[in-house]
Short mmCIF file of C-alpha atoms and ligand atoms in Angstrom, two decimals:
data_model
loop_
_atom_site.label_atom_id
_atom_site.label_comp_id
_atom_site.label_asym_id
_atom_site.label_seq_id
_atom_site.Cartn_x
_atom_site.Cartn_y
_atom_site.Cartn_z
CA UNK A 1 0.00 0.00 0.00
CA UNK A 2 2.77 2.19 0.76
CA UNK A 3 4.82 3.82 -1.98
CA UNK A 4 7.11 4.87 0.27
CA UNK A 5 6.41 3.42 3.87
CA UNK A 6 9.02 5.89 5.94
CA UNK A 7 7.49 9.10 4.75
CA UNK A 8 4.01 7.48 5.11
CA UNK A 9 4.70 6.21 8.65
CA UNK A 10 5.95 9.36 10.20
CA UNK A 11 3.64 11.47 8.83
CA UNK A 12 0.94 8.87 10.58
CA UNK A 13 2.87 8.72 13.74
CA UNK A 14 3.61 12.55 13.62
CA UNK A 15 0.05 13.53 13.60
CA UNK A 16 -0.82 11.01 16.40
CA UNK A 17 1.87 12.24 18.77
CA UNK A 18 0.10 15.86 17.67
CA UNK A 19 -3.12 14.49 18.43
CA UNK A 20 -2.28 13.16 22.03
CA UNK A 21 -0.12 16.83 22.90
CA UNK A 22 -3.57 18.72 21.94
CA UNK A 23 -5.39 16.33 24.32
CA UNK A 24 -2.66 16.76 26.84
CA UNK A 25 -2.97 20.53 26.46
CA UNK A 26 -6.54 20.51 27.09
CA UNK A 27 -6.75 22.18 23.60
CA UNK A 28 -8.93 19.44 22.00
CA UNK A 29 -12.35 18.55 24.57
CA UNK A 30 -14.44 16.01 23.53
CA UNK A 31 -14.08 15.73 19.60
CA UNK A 32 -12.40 19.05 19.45
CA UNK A 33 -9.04 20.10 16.49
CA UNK A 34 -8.63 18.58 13.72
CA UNK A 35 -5.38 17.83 11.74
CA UNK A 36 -4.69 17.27 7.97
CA UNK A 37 -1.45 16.74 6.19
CA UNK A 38 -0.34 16.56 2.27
CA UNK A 39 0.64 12.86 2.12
CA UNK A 40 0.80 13.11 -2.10
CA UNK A 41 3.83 10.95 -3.22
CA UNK A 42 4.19 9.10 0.12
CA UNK A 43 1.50 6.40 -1.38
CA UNK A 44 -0.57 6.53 1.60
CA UNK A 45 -3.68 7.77 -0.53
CA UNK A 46 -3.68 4.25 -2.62
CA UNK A 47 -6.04 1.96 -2.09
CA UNK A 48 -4.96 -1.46 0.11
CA UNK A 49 -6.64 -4.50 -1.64
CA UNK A 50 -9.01 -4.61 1.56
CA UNK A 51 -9.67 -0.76 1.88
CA UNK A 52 -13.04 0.36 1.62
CA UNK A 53 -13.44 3.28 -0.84
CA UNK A 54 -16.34 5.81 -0.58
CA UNK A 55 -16.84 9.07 -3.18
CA UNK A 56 -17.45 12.66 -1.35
CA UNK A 57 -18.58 15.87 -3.78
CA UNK A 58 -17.25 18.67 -2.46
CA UNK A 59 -19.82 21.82 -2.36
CA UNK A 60 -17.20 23.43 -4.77
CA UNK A 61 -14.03 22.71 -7.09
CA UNK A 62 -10.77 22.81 -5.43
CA UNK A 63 -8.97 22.54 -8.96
CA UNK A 64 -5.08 23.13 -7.28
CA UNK A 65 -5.34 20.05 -5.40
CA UNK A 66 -6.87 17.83 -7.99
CA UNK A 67 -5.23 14.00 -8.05
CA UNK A 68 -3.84 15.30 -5.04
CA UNK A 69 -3.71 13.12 -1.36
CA UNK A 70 -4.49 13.90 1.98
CA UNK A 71 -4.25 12.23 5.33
CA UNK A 72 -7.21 13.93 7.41
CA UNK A 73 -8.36 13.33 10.93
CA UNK A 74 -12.04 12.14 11.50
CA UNK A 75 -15.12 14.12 12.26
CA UNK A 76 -16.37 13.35 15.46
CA UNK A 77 -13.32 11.90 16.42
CA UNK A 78 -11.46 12.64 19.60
CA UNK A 79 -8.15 13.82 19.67
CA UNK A 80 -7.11 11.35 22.70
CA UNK A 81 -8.09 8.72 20.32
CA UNK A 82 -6.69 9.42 17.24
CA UNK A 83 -3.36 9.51 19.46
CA UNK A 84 -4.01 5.72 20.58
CA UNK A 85 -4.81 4.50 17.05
CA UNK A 86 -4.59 6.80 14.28
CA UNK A 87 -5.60 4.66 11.28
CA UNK A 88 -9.35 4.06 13.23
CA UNK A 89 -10.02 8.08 13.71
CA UNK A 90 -8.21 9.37 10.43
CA UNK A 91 -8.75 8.48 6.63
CA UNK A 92 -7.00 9.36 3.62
CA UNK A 93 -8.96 11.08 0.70
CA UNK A 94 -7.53 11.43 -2.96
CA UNK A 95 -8.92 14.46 -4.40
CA UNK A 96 -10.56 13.43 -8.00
CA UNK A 97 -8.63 15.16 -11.22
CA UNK A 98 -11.12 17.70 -11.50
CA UNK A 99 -10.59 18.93 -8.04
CA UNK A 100 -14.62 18.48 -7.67
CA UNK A 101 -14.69 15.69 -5.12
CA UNK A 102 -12.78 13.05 -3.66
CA UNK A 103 -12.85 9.16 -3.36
CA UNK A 104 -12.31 8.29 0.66
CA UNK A 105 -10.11 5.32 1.47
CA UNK A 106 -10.55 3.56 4.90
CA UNK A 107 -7.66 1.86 6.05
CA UNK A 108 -8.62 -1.71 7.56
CA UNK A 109 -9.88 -1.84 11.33
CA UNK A 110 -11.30 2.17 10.11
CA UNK A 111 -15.15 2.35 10.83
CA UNK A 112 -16.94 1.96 7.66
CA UNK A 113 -18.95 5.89 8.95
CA UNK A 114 -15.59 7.90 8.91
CA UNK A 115 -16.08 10.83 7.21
CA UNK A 116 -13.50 14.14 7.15
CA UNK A 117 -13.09 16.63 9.76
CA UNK A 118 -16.10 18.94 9.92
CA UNK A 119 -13.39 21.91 8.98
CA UNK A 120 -12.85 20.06 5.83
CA UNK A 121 -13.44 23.34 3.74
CA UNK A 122 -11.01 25.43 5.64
CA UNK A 123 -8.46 22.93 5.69
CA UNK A 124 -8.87 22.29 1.97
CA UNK A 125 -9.17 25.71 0.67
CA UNK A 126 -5.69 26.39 3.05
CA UNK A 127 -4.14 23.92 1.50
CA UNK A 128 -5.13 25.07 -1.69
CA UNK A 129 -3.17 28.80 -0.97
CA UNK A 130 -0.15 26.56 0.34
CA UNK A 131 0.01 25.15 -3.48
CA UNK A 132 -0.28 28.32 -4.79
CA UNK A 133 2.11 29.72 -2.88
CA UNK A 134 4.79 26.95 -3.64
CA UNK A 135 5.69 26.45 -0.02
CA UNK A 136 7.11 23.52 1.91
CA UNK A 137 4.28 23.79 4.39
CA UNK A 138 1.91 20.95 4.11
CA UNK A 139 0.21 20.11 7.64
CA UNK A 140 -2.84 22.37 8.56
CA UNK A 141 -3.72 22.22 12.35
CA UNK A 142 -6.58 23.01 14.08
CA UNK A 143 -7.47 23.38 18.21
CA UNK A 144 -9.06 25.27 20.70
CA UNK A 145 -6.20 26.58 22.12
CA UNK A 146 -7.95 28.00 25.57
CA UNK A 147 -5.82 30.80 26.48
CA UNK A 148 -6.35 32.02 22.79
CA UNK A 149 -9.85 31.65 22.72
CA UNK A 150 -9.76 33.90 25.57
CA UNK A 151 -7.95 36.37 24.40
CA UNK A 152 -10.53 36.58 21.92
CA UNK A 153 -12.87 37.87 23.47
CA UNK A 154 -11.47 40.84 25.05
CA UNK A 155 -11.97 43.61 23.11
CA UNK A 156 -8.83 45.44 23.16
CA UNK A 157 -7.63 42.36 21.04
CA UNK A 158 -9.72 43.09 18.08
CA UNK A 159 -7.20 44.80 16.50
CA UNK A 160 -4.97 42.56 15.08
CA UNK A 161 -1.97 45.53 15.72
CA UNK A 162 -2.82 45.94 19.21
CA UNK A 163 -2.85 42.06 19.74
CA UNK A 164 0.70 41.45 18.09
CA UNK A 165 2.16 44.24 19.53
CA UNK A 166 0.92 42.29 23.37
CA UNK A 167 1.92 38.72 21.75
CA UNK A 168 5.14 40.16 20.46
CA UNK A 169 5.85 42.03 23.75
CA UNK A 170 5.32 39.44 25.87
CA UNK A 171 7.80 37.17 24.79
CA UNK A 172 11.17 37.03 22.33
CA UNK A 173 10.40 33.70 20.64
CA UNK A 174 7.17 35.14 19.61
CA UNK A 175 8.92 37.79 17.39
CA UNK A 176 11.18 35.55 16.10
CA UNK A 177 9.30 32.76 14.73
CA UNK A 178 6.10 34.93 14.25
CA UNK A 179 7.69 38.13 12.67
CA UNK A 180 4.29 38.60 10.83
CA UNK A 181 2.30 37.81 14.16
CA UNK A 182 -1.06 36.22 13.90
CA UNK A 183 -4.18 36.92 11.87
CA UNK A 184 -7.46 37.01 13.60
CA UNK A 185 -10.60 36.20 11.63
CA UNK A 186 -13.96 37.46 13.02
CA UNK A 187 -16.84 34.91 14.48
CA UNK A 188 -17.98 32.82 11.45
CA UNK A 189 -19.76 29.29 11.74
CA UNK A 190 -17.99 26.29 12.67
CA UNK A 191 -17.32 24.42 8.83
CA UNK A 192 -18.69 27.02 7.15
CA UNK A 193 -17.18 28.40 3.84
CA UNK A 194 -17.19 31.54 5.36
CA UNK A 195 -14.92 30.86 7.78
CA UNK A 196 -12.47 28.81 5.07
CA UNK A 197 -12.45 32.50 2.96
CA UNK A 198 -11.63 34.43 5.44
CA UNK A 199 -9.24 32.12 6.62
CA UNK A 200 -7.50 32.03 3.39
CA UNK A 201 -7.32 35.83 3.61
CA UNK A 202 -5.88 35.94 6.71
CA UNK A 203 -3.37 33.12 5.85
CA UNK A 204 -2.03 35.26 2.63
CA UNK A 205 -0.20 37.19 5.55
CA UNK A 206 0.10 34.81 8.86
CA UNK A 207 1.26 31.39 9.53
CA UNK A 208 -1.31 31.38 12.89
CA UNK A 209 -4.61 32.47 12.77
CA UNK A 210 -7.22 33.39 15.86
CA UNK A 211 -10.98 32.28 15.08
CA UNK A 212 -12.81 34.60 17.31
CA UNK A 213 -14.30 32.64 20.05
CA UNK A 214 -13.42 29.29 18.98
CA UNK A 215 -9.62 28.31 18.30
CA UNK A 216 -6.58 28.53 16.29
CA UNK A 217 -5.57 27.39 13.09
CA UNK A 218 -1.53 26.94 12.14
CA UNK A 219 0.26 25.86 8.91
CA UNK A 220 3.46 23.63 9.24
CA UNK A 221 6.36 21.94 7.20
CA UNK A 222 5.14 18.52 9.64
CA UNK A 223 2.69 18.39 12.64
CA UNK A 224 4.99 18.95 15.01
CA UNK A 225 6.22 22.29 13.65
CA UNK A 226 2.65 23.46 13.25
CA UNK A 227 1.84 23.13 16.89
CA UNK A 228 5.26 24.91 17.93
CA UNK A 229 3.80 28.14 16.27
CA UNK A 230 0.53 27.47 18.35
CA UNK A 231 2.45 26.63 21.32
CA UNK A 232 4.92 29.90 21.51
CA UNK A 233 1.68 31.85 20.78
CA UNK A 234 -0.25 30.42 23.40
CA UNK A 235 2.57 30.78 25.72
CA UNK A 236 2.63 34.83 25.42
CA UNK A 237 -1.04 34.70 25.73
CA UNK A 238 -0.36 32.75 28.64
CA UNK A 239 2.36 35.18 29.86
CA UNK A 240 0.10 38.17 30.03
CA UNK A 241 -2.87 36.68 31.58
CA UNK A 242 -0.75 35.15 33.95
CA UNK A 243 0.42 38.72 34.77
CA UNK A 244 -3.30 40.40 34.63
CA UNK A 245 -4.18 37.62 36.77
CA UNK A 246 -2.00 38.84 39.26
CA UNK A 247 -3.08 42.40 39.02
CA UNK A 248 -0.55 44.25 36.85
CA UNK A 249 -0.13 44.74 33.53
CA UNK A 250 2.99 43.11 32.03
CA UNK A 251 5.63 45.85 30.87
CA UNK A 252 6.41 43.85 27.98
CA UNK A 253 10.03 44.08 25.53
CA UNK A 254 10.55 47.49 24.54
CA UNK A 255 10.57 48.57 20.96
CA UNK A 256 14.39 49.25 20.81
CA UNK A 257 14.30 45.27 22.28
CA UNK A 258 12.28 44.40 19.89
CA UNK A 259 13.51 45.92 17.04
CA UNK A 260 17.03 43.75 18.25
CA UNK A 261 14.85 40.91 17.68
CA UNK A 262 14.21 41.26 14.51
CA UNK A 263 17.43 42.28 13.45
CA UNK A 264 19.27 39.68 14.86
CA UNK A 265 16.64 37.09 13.51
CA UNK A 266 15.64 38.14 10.62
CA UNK A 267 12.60 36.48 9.09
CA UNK A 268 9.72 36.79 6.95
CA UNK A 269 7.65 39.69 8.56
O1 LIG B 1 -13.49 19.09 14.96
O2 LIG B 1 -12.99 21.69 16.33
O3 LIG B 1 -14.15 23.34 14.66
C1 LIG B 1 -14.29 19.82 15.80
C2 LIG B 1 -13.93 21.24 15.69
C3 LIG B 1 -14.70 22.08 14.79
ZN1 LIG B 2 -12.97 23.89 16.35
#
């Protein structure tokens, strides 16, 4: 089945070892994140002799990924679980040539009901922007990150300045693998295409993204470097309400400290 088992099996084991650090977090309750990774050429998308094979529409055309494959986590599935035993919570899809649906391939021991992640559309029309933009990055990651679903919904944080220059301030990792900070896309419906358009926007310029009162959303190279950009943004958050918490307001880097930052590291912001 596999064209070339390595790639195949550490992009499997990658995204479990994800799966069970979102759990751990308490970023994924219940049957919360979802993760999908570009798994074309690794031969993981094939068909086994025994794999069950199921064909999906898609509400629209997604021509840049056509005869493209994906590994994608399950809807409905928890985190926790896809951690213990990935191939049973996670499928792999081969999008058709026309980009206009997909054929679904259940590995064995899969339930014959898994279907995608409910975020299908955001995570396809993301990875549709990664193609175009020619990058490495082939992992999209998505959990509810609780310290920046908080920060969500304070008001100051909004503006997407005013929130970088506190995420930026409140720790130097922060400006040096987010030099372009994070984008924050307003409230929009849980799957909707909405969301996956405005997400897309907001990706054009950020490797992280804020959903307003409901998660996070991070590109990556490989799972693992997908939720480092999560983590070192949750830990500012986590920095500043750690000091509002205890009833000051954090003086954060200076400019002239930041500014060093940047210089010394430079990067793509
Ligand atoms: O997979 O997190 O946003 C469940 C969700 C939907
Ligand atoms: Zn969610």
């Amino acid at each position: 089945m596999h064209d070339n088992p390595d790639a195949a099996g550490r992009t499997v084991r990658e995204v479990a070892e994800v799966a069970g650090i979102l759990w751990d977090r308490g970023w994924a309750e219940s049957n919360a994140g979802n993760i999908t990774a570009d798994v074309t050429g690794e031969g993981i998308g094939t068909p086994a002799a025994s794999a069950k094979e199921r064909v999906l529409p898609f509400p629209r055309p997604y021509g840049m990924l056509a005869g493209r494959s994906y590994l994608v986590t399950g809807t409905g599935r928890r985190m926790r679980d896809v951690a213990r035993d990935p191939l049973a919570h996670a499928t792999f899809l081969r999008i058709d040539d026309d980009g206009a649906g997909c054929v679904l391939f259940l590995p064995d021991g899969a339930a014959p009901t898994l279907a995608p992640t409910s975020e299908l559309a955001s995570h396809l029309a993301i990875h549709e922007a990664l193609r175009a933009r020619g990058t490495s990055e082939r992992v999209v990651l998505h959990a509810h990150a609780t310290e920046l679903v908080a920060l969500t919904h304070h008001a100051a944080f909004q503006d997407e300045a005013t929130l970088n220059a506190m995420l930026w301030g409140m720790h130097p990792e922060a400006v040096i693998f987010l030099p372009a900070g994070v984008g924050l896309v307003p409230y929009a419906l849980t799957g909707s295409e909405r969301l996956a358009t405005a997400t897309v926007a907001a990706m054009q310029l950020h490797d992280v993204v804020l959903w307003e009162k409901h998660g996070v959303v991070a590109i990556g190279a490989t799972p693992h470097a997908a939720l480092d950009r999560i983590d070192i943004v949750a830990k500012s958050a986590r920095i500043w309400f750690l000091c509002a918490g205890a009833g000051f307001e954090p003086a954060g880097l200076s400019q002239a400290q930041i500014a060093e930052l940047r210089a010394a590291f430079p990067g793509r912001g």
